[in-house]
PDB file of C-alpha atoms and ligand atoms in Angstrom:
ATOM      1  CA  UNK A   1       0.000   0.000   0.000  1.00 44.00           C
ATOM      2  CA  UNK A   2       2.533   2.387   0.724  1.00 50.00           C
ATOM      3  CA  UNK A   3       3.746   3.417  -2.604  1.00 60.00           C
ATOM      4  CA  UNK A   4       0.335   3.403  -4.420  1.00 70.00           C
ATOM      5  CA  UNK A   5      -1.313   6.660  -4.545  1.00 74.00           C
ATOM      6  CA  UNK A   6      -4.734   6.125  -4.868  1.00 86.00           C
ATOM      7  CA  UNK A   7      -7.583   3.808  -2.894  1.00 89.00           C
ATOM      8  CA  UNK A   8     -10.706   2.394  -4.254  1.00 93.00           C
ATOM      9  CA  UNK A   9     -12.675   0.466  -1.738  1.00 93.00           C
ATOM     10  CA  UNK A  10     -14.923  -2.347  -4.366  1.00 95.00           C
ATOM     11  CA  UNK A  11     -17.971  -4.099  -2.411  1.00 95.00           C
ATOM     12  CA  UNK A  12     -20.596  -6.589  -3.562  1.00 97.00           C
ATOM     13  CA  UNK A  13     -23.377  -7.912  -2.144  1.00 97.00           C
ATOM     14  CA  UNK A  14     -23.300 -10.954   0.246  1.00 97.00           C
ATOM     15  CA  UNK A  15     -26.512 -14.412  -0.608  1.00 96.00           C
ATOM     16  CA  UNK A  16     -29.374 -13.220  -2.022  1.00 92.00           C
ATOM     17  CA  UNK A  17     -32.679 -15.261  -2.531  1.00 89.00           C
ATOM     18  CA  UNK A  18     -31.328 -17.989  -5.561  1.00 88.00           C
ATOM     19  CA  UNK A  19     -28.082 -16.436  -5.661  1.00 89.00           C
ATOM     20  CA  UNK A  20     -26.305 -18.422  -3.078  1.00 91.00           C
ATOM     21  CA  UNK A  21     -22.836 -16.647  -3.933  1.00 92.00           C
ATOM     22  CA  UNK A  22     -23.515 -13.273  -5.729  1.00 95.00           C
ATOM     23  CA  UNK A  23     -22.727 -12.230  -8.863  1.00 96.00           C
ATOM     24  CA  UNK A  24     -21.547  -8.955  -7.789  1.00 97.00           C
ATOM     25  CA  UNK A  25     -19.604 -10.289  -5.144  1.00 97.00           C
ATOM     26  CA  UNK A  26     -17.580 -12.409  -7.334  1.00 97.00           C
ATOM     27  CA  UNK A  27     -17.225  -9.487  -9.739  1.00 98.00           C
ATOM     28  CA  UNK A  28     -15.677  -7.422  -6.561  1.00 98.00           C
ATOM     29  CA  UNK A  29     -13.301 -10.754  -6.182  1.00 98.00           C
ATOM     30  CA  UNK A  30     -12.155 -10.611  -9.842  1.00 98.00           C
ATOM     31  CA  UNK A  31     -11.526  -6.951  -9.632  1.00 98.00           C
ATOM     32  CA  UNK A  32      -9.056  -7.726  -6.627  1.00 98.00           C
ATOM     33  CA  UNK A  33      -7.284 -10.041  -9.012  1.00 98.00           C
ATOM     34  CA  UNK A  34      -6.368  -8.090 -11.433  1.00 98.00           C
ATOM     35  CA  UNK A  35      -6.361  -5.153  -9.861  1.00 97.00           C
ATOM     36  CA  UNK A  36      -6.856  -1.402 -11.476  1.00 96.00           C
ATOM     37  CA  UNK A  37      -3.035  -0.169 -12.539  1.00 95.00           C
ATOM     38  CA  UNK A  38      -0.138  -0.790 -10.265  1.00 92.00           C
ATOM     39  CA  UNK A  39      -0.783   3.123  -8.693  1.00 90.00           C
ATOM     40  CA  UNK A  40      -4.468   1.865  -7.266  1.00 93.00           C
ATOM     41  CA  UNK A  41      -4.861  -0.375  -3.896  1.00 92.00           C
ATOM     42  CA  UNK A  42      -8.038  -2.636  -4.420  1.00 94.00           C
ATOM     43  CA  UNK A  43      -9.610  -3.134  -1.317  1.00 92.00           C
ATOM     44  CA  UNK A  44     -12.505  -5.570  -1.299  1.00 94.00           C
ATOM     45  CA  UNK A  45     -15.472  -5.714   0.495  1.00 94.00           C
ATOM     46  CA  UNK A  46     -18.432  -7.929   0.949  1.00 96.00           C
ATOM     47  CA  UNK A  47     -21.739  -6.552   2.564  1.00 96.00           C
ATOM     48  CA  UNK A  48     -24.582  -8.435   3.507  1.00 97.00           C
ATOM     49  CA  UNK A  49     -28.253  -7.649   1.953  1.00 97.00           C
ATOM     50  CA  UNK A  50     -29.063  -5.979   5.134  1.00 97.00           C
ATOM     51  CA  UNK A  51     -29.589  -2.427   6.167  1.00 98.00           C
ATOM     52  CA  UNK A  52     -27.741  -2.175   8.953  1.00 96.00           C
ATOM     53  CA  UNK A  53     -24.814  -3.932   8.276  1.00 96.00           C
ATOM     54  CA  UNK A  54     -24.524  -2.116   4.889  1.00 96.00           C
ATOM     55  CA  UNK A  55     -24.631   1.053   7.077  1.00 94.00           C
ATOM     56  CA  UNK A  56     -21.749   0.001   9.560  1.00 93.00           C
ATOM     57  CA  UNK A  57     -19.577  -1.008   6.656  1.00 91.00           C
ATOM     58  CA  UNK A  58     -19.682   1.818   4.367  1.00 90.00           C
ATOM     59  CA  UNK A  59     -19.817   4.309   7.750  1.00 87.00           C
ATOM     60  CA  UNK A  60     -16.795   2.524   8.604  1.00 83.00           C
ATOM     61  CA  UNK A  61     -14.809   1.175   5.447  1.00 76.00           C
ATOM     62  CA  UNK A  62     -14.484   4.524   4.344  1.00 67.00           C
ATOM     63  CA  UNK A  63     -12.315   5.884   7.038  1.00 62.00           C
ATOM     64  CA  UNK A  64      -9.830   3.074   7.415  1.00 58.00           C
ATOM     65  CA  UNK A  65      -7.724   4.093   4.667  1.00 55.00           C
ATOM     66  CA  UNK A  66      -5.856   7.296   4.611  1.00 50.00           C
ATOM     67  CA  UNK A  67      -4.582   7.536   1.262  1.00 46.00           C
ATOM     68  CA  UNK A  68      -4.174  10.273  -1.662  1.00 50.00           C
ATOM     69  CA  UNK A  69      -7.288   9.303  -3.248  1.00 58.00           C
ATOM     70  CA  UNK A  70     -10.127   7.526  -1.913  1.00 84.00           C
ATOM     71  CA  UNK A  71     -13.003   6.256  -3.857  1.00 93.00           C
ATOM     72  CA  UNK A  72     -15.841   3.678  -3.565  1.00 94.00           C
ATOM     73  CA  UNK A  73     -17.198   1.087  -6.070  1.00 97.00           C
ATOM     74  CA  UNK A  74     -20.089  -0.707  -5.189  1.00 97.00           C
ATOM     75  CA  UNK A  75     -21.342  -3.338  -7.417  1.00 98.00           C
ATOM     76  CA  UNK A  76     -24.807  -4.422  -6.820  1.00 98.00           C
ATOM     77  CA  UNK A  77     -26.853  -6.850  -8.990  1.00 96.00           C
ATOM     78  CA  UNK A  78     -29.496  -6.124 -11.514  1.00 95.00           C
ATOM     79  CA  UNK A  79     -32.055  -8.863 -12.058  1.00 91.00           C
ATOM     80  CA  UNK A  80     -33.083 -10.004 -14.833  1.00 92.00           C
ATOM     81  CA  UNK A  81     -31.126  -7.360 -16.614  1.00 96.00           C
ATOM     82  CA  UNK A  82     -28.069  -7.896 -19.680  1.00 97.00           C
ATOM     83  CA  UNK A  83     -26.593  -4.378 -19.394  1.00 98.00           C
ATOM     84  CA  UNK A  84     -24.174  -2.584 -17.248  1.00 98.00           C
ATOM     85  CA  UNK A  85     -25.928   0.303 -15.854  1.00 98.00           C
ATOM     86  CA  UNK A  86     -24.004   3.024 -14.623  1.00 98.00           C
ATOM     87  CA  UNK A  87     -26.100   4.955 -11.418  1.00 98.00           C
ATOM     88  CA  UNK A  88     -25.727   8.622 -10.872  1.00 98.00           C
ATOM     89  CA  UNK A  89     -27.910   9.525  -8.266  1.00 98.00           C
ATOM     90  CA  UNK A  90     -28.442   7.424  -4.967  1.00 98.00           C
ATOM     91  CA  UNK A  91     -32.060   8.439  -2.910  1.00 98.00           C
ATOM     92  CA  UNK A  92     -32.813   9.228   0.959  1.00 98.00           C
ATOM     93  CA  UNK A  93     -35.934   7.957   1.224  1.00 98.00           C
ATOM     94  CA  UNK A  94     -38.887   5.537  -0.066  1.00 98.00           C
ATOM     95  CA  UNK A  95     -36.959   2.324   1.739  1.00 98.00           C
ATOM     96  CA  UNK A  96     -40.204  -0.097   1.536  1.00 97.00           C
ATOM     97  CA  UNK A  97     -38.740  -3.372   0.777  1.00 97.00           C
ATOM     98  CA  UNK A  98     -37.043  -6.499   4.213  1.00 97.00           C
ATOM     99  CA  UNK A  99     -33.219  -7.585   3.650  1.00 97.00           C
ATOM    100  CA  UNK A 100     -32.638 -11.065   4.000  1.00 96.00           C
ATOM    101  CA  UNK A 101     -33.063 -10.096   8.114  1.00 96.00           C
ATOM    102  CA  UNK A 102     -36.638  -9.361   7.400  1.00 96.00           C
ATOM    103  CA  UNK A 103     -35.797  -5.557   8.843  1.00 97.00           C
ATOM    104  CA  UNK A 104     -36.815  -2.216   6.675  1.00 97.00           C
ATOM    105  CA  UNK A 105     -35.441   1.008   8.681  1.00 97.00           C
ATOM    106  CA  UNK A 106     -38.565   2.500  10.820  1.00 96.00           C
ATOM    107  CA  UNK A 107     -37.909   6.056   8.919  1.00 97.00           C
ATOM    108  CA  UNK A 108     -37.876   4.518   5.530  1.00 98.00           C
ATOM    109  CA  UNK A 109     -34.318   6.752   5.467  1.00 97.00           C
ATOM    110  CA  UNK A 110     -30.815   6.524   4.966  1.00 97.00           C
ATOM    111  CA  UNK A 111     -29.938   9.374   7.188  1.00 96.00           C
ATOM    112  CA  UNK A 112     -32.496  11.319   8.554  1.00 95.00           C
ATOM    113  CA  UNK A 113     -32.545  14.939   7.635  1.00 95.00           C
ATOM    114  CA  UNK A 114     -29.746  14.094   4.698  1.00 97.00           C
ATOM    115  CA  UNK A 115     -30.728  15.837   1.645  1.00 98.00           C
ATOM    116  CA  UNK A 116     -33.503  13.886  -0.382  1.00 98.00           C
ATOM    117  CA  UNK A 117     -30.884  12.525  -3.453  1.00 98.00           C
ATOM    118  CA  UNK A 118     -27.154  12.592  -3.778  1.00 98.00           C
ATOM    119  CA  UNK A 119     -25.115  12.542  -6.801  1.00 98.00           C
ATOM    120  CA  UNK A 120     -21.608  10.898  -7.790  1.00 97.00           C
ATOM    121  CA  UNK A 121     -18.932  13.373  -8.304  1.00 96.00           C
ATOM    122  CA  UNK A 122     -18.363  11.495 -11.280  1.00 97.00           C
ATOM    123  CA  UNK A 123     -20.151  12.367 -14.075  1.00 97.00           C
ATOM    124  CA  UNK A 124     -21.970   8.748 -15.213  1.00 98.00           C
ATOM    125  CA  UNK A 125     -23.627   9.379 -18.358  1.00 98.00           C
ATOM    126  CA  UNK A 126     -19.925  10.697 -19.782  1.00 97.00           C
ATOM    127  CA  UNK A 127     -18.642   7.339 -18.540  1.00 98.00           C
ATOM    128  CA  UNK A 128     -21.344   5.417 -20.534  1.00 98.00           C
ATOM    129  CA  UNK A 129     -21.671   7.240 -23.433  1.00 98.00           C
ATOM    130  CA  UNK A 130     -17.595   6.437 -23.877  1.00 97.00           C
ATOM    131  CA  UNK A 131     -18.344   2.846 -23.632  1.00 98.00           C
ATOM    132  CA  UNK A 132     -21.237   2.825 -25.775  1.00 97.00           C
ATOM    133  CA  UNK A 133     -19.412   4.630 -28.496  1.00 97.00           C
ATOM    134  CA  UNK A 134     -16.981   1.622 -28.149  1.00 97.00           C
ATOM    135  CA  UNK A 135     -19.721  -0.543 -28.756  1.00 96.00           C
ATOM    136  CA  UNK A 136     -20.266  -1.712 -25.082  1.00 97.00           C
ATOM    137  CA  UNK A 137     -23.499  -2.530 -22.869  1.00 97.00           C
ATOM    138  CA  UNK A 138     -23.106  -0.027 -20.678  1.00 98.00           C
ATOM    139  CA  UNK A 139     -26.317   2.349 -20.029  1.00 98.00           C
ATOM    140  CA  UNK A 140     -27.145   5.228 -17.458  1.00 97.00           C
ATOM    141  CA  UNK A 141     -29.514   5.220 -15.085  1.00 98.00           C
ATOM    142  CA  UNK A 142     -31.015   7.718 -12.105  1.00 97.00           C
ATOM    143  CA  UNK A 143     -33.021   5.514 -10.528  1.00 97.00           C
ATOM    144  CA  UNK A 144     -30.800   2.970  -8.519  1.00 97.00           C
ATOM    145  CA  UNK A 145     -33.391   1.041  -7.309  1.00 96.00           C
ATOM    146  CA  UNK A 146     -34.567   1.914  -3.560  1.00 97.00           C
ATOM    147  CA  UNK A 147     -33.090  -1.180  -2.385  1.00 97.00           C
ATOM    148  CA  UNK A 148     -29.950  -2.277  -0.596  1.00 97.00           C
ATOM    149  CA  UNK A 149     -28.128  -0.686  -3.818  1.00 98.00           C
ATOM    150  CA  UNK A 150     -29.625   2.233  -3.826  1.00 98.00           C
ATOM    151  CA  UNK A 151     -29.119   2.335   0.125  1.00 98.00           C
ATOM    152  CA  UNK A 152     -25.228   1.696   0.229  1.00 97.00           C
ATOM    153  CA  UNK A 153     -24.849   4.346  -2.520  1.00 97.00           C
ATOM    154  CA  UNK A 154     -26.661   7.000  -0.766  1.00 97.00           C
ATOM    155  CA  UNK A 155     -24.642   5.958   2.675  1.00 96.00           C
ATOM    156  CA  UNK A 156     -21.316   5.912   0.736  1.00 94.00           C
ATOM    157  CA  UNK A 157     -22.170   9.332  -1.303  1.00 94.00           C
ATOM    158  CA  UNK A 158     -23.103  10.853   2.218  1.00 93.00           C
ATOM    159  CA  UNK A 159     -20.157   9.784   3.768  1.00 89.00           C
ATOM    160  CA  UNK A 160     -17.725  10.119   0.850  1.00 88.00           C
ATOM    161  CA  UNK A 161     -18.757  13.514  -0.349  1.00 88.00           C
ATOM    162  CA  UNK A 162     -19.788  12.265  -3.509  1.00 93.00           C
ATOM    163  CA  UNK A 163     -16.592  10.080  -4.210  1.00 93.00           C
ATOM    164  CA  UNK A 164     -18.301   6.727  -5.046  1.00 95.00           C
ATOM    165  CA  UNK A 165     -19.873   4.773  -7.817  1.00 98.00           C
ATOM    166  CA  UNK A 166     -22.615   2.283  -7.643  1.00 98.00           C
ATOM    167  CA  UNK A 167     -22.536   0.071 -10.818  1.00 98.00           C
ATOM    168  CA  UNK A 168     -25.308  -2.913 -11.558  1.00 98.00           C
ATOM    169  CA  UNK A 169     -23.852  -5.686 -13.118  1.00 98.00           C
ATOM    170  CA  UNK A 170     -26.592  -8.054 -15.141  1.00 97.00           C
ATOM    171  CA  UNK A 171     -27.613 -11.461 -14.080  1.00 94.00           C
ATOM    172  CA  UNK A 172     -28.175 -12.472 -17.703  1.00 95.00           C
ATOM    173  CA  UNK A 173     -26.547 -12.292 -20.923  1.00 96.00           C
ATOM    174  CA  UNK A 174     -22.950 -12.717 -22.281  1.00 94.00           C
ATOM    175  CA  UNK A 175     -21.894  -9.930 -19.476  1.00 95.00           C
ATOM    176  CA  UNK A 176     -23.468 -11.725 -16.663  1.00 94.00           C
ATOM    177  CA  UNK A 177     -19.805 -14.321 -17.685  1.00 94.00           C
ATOM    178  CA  UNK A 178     -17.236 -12.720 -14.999  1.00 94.00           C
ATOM    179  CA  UNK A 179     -14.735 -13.448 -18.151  1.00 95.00           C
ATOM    180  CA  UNK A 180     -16.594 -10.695 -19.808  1.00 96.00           C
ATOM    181  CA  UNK A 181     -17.873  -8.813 -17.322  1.00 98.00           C
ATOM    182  CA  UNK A 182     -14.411  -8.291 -14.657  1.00 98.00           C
ATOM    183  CA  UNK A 183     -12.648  -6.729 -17.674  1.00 98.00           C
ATOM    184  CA  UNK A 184     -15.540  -4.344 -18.261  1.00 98.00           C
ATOM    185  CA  UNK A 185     -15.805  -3.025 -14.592  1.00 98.00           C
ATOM    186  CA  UNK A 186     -11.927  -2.558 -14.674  1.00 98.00           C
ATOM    187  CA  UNK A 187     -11.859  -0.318 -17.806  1.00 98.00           C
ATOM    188  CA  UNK A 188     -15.425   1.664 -16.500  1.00 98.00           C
ATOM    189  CA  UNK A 189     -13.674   2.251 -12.941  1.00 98.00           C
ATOM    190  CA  UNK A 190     -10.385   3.075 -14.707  1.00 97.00           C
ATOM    191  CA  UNK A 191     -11.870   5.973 -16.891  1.00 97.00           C
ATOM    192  CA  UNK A 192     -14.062   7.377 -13.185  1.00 97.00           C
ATOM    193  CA  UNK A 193     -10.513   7.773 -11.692  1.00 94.00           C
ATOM    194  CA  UNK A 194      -9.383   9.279 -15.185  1.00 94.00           C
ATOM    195  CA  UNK A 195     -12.239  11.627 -14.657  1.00 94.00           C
ATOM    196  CA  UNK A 196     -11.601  12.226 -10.751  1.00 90.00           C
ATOM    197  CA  UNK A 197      -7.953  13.667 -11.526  1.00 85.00           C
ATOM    198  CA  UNK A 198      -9.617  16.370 -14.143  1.00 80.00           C
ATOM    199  CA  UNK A 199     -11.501  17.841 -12.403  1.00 62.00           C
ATOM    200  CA  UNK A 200     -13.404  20.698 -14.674  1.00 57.00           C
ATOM    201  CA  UNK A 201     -13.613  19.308 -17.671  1.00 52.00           C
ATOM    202  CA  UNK A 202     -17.126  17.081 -17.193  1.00 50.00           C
ATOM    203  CA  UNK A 203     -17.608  16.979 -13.630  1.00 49.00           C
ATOM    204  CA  UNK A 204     -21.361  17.631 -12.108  1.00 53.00           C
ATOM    205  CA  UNK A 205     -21.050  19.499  -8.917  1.00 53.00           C
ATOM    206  CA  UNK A 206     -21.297  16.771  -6.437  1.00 52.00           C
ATOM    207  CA  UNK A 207     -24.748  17.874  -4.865  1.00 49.00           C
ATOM    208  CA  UNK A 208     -27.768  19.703  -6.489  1.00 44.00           C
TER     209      UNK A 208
HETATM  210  C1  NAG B 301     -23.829   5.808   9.761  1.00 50.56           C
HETATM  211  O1  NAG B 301     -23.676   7.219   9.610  1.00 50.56           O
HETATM  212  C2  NAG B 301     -24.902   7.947   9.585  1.00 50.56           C
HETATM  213  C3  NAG B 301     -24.600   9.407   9.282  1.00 50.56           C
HETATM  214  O2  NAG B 301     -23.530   9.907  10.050  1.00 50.56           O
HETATM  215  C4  NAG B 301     -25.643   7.765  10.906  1.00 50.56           C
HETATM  216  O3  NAG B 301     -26.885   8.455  10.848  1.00 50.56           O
HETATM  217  C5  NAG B 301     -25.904   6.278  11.119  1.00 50.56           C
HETATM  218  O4  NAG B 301     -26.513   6.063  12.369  1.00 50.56           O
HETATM  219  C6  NAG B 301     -24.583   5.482  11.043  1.00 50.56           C
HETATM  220  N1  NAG B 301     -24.964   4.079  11.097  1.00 50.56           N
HETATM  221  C7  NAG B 301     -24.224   3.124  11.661  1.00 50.56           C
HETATM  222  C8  NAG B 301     -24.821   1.761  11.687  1.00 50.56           C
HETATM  223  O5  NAG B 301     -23.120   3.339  12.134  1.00 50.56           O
END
């Protein structure tokens, strides 16, 4: 770690109904093998489908390394889905639906009294317009979900001041292959940090 300037914390998602090991957790695992450039220190994460343990982990993950340049990936999976989908925006409120503990948070909240949506510093639909140029899946999205996703984005953009990306990785399709899909995710978090070190050419302001 000590000569590497830059951080990025990577989490997936622990068992999920049929998905016994998930997808996006074995994503998160392939990332940590090959790694993102010999500057960048991977750090992997797994977080259970749970509110509360999603909220200790990102509340704490993202203060245990003191580094140049911090940023968070989380990698959530998208049912049913074949694309990449790159989320901008993670929301406060409208938490209706039990993690695998059967609990829903009381306020229906992330953090009460946090603003109502938070964005990414990094400007998404830049990111996926690059890839689909190239001919990739990738698509943009504002609308993460309002579920465990959606909820560890909006933890992680609160506590990271924007620095984090939540990216849904399909369950079907010849992406849903972590052959296919690993490389993807390395080249898509690659070009965020790209974007992080310029900062005014097409950054959003983090909140609005
Ligand atoms: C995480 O941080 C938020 C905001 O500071 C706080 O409201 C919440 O209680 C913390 N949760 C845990 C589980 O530490």
């Amino acid at each position: 770690i000590m000569n590497k300037s830059e951080t990025v914390v990577v989490t997936g998602f622990g068992p999920f109904r049929q998905f016994l090991t998930n997808p996006s957790w074995e994503a998160a695992q392939g990332l940590k093998l090959i790694g993102l450039g010999e500057k960048v220190a991977v750090h992997v994460k797994e977080v259970p489908v749970s509110y509360l343990k999603t909220q200790q982990i990102v509340n704490n993950s993202l203060c245990t390394y003191v580094c140049l340049l911090q940023f968070a990936v989380h990698l959530g999976l998208a049912r049913g889905s074949s694309v990449v989908i790159l989320e901008q925006t993670g929301k406060n409120s409208g938490y209706r639906d039990r993690d695998v503990c059967g609990f829903c948070p009381e306020s229906h909240c992330c953090i009460e009294g946090g603003p109502q949506k938070l964005d990414s510093v990094i400007n998404m639909r830049a990111v996926s317009e690059h890839f689909r140029r190239a001919g990739m899946d990738v698509i943009y999205s504002r609308d993460a979900g309002r579920y465990l996703c959606d909820f560890a984005y909006y933890c992680s953009l609160y506590h990271g001041q924007g620095r984090a990306a939540l990216i849904h990785v399909p369950s079907s399709g010849s992406l849903a292959s972590a052959d296919r899909l690993v490389p993807l995710l390395q080249a898509l978090i690659q070009a965020m940090l790209e974007q992080l070190e310029e900062p005014s050419k097409t950054r959003e302001p983090p909140f609005h």
